[in-house]
Coordinates of C-alpha atoms in Angstrom, one line a residue:
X1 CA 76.3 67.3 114.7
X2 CA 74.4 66.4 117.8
X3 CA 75.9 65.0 120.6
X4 CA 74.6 62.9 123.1
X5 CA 75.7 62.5 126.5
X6 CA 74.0 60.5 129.4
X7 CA 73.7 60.4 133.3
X8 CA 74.7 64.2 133.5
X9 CA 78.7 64.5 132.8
X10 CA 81.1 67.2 133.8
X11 CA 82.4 68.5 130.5
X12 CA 85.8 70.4 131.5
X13 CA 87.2 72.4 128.8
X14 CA 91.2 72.5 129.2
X15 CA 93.9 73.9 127.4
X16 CA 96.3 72.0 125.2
X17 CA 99.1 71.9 127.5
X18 CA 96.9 70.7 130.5
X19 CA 95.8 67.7 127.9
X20 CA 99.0 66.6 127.1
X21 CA 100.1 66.9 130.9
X22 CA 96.9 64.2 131.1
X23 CA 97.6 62.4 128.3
X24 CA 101.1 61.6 129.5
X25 CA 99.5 60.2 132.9
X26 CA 97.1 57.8 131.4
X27 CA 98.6 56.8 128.4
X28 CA 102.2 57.6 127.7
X29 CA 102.5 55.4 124.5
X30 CA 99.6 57.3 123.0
X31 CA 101.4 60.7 123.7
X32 CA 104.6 59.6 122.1
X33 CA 102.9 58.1 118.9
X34 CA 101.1 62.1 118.9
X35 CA 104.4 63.0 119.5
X36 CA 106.1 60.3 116.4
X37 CA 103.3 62.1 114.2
X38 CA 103.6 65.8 115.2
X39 CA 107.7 65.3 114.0
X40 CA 106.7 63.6 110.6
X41 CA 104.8 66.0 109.8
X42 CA 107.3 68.7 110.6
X43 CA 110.0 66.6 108.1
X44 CA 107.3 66.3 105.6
X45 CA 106.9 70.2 105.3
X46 CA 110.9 70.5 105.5
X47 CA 111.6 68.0 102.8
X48 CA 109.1 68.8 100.1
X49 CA 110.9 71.6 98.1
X50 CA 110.3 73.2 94.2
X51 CA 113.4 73.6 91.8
X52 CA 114.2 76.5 90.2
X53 CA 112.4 77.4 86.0
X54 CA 116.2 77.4 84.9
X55 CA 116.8 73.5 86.3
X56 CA 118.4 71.2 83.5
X57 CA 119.4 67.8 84.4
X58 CA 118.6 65.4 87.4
X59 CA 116.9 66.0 90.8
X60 CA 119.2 64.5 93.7
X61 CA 116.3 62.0 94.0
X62 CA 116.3 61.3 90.0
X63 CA 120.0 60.3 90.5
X64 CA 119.7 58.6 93.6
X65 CA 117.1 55.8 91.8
X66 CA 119.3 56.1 88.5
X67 CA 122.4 55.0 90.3
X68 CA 120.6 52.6 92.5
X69 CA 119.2 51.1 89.3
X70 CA 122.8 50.9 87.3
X71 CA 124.1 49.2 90.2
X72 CA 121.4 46.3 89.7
X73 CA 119.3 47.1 93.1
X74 CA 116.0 46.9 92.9
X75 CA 114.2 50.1 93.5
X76 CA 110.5 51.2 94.6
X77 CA 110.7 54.7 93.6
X78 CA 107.9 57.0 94.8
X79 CA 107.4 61.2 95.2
X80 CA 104.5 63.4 95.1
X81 CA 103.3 64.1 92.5
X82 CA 105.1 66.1 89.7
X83 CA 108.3 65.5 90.8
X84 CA 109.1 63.6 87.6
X85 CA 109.1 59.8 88.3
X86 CA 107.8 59.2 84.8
X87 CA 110.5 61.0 83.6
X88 CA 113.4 59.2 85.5
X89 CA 111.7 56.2 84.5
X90 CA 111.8 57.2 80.4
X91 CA 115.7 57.8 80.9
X92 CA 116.2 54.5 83.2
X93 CA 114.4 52.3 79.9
X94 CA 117.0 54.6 77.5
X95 CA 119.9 53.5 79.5
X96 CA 118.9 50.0 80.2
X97 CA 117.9 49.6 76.1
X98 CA 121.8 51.3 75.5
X99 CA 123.6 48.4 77.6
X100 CA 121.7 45.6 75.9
X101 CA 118.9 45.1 78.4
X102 CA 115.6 43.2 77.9
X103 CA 113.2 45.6 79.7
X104 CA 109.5 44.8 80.2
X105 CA 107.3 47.9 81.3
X106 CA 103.8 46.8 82.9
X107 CA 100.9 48.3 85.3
X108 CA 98.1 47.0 86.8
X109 CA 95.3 48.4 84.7
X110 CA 95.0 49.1 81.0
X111 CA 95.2 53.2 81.8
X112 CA 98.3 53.1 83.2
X113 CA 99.8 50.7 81.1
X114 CA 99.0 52.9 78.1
X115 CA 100.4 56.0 79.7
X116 CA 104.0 53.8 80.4
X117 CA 103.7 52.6 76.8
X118 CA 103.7 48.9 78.7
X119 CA 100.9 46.1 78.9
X120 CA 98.7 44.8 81.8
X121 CA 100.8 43.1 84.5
X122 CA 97.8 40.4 83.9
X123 CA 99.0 40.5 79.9
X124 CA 103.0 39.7 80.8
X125 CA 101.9 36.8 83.0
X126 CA 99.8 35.5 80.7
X127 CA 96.6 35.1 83.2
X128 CA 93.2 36.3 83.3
X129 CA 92.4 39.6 85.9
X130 CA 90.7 36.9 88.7
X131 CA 93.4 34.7 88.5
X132 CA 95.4 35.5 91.2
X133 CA 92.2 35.7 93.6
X134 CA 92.0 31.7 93.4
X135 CA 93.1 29.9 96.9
X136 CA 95.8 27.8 94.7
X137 CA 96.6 29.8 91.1
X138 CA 99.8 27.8 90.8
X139 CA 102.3 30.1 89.4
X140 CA 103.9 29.2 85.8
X141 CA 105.6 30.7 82.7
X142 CA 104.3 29.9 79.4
X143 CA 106.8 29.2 77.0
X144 CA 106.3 31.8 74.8
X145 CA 106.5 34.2 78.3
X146 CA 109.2 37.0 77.5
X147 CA 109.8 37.0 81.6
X148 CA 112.8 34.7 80.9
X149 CA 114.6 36.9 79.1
X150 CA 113.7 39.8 81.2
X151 CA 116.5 41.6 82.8
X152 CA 114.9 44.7 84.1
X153 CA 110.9 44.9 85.0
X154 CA 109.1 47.9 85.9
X155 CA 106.1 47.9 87.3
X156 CA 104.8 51.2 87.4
X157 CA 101.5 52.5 89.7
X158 CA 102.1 50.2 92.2
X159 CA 99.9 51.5 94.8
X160 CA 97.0 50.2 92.4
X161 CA 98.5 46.5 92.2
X162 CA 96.4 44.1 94.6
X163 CA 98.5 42.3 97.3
X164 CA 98.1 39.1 95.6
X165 CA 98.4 40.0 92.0
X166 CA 102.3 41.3 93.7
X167 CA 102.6 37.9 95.1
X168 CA 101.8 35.9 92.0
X169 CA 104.2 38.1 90.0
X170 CA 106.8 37.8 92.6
X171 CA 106.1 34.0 92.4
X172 CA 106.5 33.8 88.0
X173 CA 109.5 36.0 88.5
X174 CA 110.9 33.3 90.7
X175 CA 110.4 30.5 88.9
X176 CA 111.8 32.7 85.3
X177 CA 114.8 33.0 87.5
X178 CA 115.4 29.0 87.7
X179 CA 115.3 29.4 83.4
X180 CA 117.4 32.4 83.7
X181 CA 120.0 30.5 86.3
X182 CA 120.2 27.5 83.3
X183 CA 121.5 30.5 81.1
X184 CA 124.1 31.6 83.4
X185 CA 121.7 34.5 84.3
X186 CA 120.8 36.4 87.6
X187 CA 117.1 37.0 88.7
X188 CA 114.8 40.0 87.1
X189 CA 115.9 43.1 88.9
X190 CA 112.3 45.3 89.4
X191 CA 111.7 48.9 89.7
X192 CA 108.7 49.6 90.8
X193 CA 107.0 53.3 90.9
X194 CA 104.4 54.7 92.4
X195 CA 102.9 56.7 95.7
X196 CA 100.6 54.3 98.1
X197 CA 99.2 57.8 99.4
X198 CA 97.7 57.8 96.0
X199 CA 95.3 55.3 94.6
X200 CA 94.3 52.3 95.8
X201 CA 94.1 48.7 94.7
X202 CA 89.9 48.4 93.7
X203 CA 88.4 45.8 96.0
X204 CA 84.9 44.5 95.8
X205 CA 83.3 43.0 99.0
X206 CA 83.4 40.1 97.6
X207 CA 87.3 40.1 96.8
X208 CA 87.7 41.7 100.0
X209 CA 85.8 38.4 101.5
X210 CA 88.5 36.0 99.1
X211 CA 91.3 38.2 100.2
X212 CA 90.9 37.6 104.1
X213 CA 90.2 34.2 103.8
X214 CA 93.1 33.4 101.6
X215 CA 95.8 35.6 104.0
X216 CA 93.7 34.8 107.3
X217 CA 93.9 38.8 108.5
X218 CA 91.8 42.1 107.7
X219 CA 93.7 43.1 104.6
X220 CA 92.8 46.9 104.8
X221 CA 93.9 48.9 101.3
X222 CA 95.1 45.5 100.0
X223 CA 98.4 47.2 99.0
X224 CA 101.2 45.6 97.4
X225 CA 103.6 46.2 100.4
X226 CA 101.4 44.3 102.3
X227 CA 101.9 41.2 100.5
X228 CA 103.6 38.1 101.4
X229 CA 106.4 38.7 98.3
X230 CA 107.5 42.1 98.9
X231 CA 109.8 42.1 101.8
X232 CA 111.7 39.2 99.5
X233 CA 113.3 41.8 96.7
X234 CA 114.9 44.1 99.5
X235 CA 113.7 47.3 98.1
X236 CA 115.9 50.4 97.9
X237 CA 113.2 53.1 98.8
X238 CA 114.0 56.7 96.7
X239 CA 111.5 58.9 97.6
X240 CA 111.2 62.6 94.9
X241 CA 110.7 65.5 97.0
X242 CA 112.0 68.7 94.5
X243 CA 108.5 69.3 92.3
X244 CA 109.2 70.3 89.0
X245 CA 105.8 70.6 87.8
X246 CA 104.9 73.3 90.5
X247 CA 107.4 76.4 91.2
X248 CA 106.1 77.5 94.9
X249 CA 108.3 75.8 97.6
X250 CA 105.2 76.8 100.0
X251 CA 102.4 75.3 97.8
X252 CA 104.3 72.0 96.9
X253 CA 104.8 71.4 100.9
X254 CA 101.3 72.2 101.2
X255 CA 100.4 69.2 98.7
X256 CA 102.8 66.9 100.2
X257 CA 101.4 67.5 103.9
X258 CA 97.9 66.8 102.1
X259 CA 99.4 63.7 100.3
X260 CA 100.3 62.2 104.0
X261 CA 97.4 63.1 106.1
X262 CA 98.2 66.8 107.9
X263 CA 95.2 69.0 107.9
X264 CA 97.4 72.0 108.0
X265 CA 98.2 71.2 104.5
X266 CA 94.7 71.7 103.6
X267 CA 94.3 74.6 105.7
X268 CA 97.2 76.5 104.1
X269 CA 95.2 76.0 100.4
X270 CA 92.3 77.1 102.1
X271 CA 94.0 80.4 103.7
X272 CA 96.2 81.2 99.9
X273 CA 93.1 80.7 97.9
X274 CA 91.4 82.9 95.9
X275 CA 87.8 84.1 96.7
X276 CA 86.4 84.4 93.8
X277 CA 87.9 81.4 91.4
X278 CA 89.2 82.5 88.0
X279 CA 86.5 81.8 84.9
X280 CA 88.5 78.9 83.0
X281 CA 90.1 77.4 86.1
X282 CA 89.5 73.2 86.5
X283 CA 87.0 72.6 89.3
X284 CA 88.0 69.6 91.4
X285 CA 85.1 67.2 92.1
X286 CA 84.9 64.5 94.7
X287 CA 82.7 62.0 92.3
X288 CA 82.3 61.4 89.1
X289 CA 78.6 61.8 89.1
X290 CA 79.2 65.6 90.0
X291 CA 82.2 66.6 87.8
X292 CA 80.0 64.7 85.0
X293 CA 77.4 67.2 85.8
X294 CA 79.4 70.3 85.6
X295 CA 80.4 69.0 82.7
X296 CA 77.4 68.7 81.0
X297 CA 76.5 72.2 82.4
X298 CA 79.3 73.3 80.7
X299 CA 79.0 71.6 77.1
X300 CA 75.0 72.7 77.1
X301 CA 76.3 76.1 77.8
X302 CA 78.1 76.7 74.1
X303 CA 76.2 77.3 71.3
X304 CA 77.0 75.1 68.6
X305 CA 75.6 71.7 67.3
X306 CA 76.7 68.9 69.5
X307 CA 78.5 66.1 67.7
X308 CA 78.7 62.0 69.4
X309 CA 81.9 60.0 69.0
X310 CA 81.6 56.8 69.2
X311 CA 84.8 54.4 70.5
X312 CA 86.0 51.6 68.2
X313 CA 87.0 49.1 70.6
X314 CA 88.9 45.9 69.3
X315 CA 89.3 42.6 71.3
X316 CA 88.3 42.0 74.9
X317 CA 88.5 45.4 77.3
X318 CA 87.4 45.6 80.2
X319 CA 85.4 48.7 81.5
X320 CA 87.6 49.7 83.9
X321 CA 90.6 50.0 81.4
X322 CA 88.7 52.4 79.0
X323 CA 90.4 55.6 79.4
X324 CA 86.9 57.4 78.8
X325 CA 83.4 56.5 78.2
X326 CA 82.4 55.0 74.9
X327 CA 80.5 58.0 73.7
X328 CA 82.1 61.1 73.8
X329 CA 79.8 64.3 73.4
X330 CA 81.6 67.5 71.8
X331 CA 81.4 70.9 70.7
X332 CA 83.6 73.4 69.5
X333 CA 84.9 75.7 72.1
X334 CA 84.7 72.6 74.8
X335 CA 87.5 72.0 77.0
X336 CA 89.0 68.4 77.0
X337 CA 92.2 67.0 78.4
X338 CA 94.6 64.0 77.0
X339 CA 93.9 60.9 79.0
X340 CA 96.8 59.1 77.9
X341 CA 100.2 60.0 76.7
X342 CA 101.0 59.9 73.0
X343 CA 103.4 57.1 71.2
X344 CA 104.8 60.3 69.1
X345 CA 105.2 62.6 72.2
X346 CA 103.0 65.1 70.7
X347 CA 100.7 65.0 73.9
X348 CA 101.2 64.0 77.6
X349 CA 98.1 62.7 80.3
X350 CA 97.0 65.6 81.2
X351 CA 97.2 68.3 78.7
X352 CA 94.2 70.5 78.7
X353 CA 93.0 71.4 75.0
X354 CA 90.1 73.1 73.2
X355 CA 88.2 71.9 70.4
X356 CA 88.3 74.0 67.3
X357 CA 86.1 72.4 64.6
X358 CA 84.3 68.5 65.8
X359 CA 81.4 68.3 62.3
X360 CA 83.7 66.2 60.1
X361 CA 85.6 62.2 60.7
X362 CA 87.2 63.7 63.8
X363 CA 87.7 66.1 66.3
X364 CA 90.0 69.1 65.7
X365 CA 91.9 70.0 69.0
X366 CA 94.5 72.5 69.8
X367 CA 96.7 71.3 72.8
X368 CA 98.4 74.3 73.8
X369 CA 99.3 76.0 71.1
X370 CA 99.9 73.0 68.8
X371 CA 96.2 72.2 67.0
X372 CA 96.0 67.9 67.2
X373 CA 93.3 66.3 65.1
X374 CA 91.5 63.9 66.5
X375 CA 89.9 60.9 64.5
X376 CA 86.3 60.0 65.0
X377 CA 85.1 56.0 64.8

């Protein structure tokens, strides 16, 4: 990096101390948002904790949203990841289905729907994905809508669902309450999941253009907190913090310091990594241009014959909501992971497999230690 400086400056190299002595001088409020920060990131390495391999039951954070839930608040649950939202969600539906509930699972995009064995947030509201993008969409409920009789809706990755998509559903739900009120019902209750340090909403210039003009400020992420709606349902924030997935206290504060923006996080992986990386460890890629690459380098490496799936899609899918690419190269000994979670529970998102055998219909893979066949269209 080159830097630039004109008309000669003094450059003074100072210690910390002797900056923040400055720093309170010229710009207290400055000093105590460093200050706000340097404490949030002390809690964030405090809270973030593993549970024991012996743990049965519920997290304290688990039981916090179930309760909260039971007693009919509504709930944005969030956590770092592995903490086991999904699975505090899967008992929440169990429970809900037990007392008679009408529960409606959704997500904004066809990937995470399938992995919540839900539908499209666009599917329950019965609109097309630019609808909600329109200056006036004018909000309604089909008569065939199951909203009406919904008593619980969760809308899970929430950090992915535009500001106004959350507005327009917050707007049908609203006017499926004024059905429900003629029945002697309440309004929906909504759970909604997710981790806005996670993904964001996608935004094309051009949306991004719509967006500004439609809420007269610069949007930013887009996220669904940010919309007009979401102050309206009074959220009961749970936040997970005892991982399950990973055992090392140390590591797991590590990932959450990462997940909120402390470089220390970072440099602690960086210190407790190994030198040399191990020969069948996942390498993490920043685009998919390069982990296709390594991919490829990868498949080309094994020896035998190379066999093309190619995806059957039925009705109307969007690009973006294909879990993979339409044509799927294999060959035996290639590593693969599940993309979505199974109906059956045989496989979860995320379990890494190997192919055994891919020259007949389908693909023979062995998840674990479980072999899973794999159909070819």
């Amino acid at each position: 990096m080159e830097l630039k400086l004109a008309d000669n400056p003094t450059i003074e190299i100072v210690s910390e101390k002797a900056f923040l002595d400055a720093l309170e001088k010229t710009n207290a409020d400055a000093l105590e948002t460093l200050s706000e920060k340097q404490e949030e990131y002390k809690r964030i390495w405090s809270t973030a904790r593993s549970v024991g391999r012996d743990f049965h039951g519920l997290t304290d954070g688990q039981k916090k949203a179930f309760d909260l839930v039971k007693e009919g608040k509504n709930v944005y649950l969030t956590g770092l990841a592995g903490t086991g939202k999904s699975y505090i969600v899967e008992r929440i539906i169990e429970w809900a289905q037990t007392s008679g509930l009408n529960v409606i699972t959704c997500a904004p995009t066809g990937i995470a729907a399938l992995n919540v064995g839900g539908s499209t947030v666009h599917r329950v509201l019965c609109i097309r994905p630019g609808r909600t993008l329109e200056k006036d969409p004018h909000p309604f409920v089909p008569t065939d809508s199951p909203l009406p009789d919904c008593d619980l809706l969760i809308l899970d990755e929430v950090s992915m669902c535009r500001m106004d998509l959350f507005d327009y559903l917050s707007a049908v739900l609203k006017i499926a309450g004024k059905i429900r009120k003629q029945k002697g019902k309440g309004l929906c209750q909504l759970l909604v999941v997710g981790d806005f340090c996670q993904l964001p909403p996608v935004i094309t210039n051009e949306e991004r253009r719509f967006l500004e003009e439609k809420y007269g400020y610069d949007v930013g992420e887009a996220f669904a907190f940010q919309s007009s709606e979401w102050a309206f349902w009074n959220f009961e924030e749970v936040e997970l913090c005892e991982a399950i997935r990973q055992r090392d206290a140390h590591f797991v504060a590590a990932l959450n310091a990462c997940r909120f923006g402390d470089k220390n996080g970072a440099r602690w992986i960086e210190q407790h990594a190994l030198v040399n990386p191990l020969p069948d460890s996942i390498i993490l890629c920043s685009t998919n241009a390069q982990a296709r690459d390594e991919n490829m380098q990868r498949l080309n490496a094994l020896k035998d014959e190379e066999m093309t799936f190619v995806a059957h899609v039925t009705g109307e899918v969007l690009k973006s909501d294909m879990p993979t690419d339409e044509e799927l190269s294999l060959k035996p000994g290639a590593r693969v992971m599940a993309l979505v979670n199974n109906s059956e529970d045989t496989f979860m998102n995320g379990a890494l497999g190997t192919v055994i055998n891919c020259d007949g219909p389908g693909a023979l893979v062995r998840l674990g230690l479980v072999p899973f066949c794999w159909t070819r269209h």
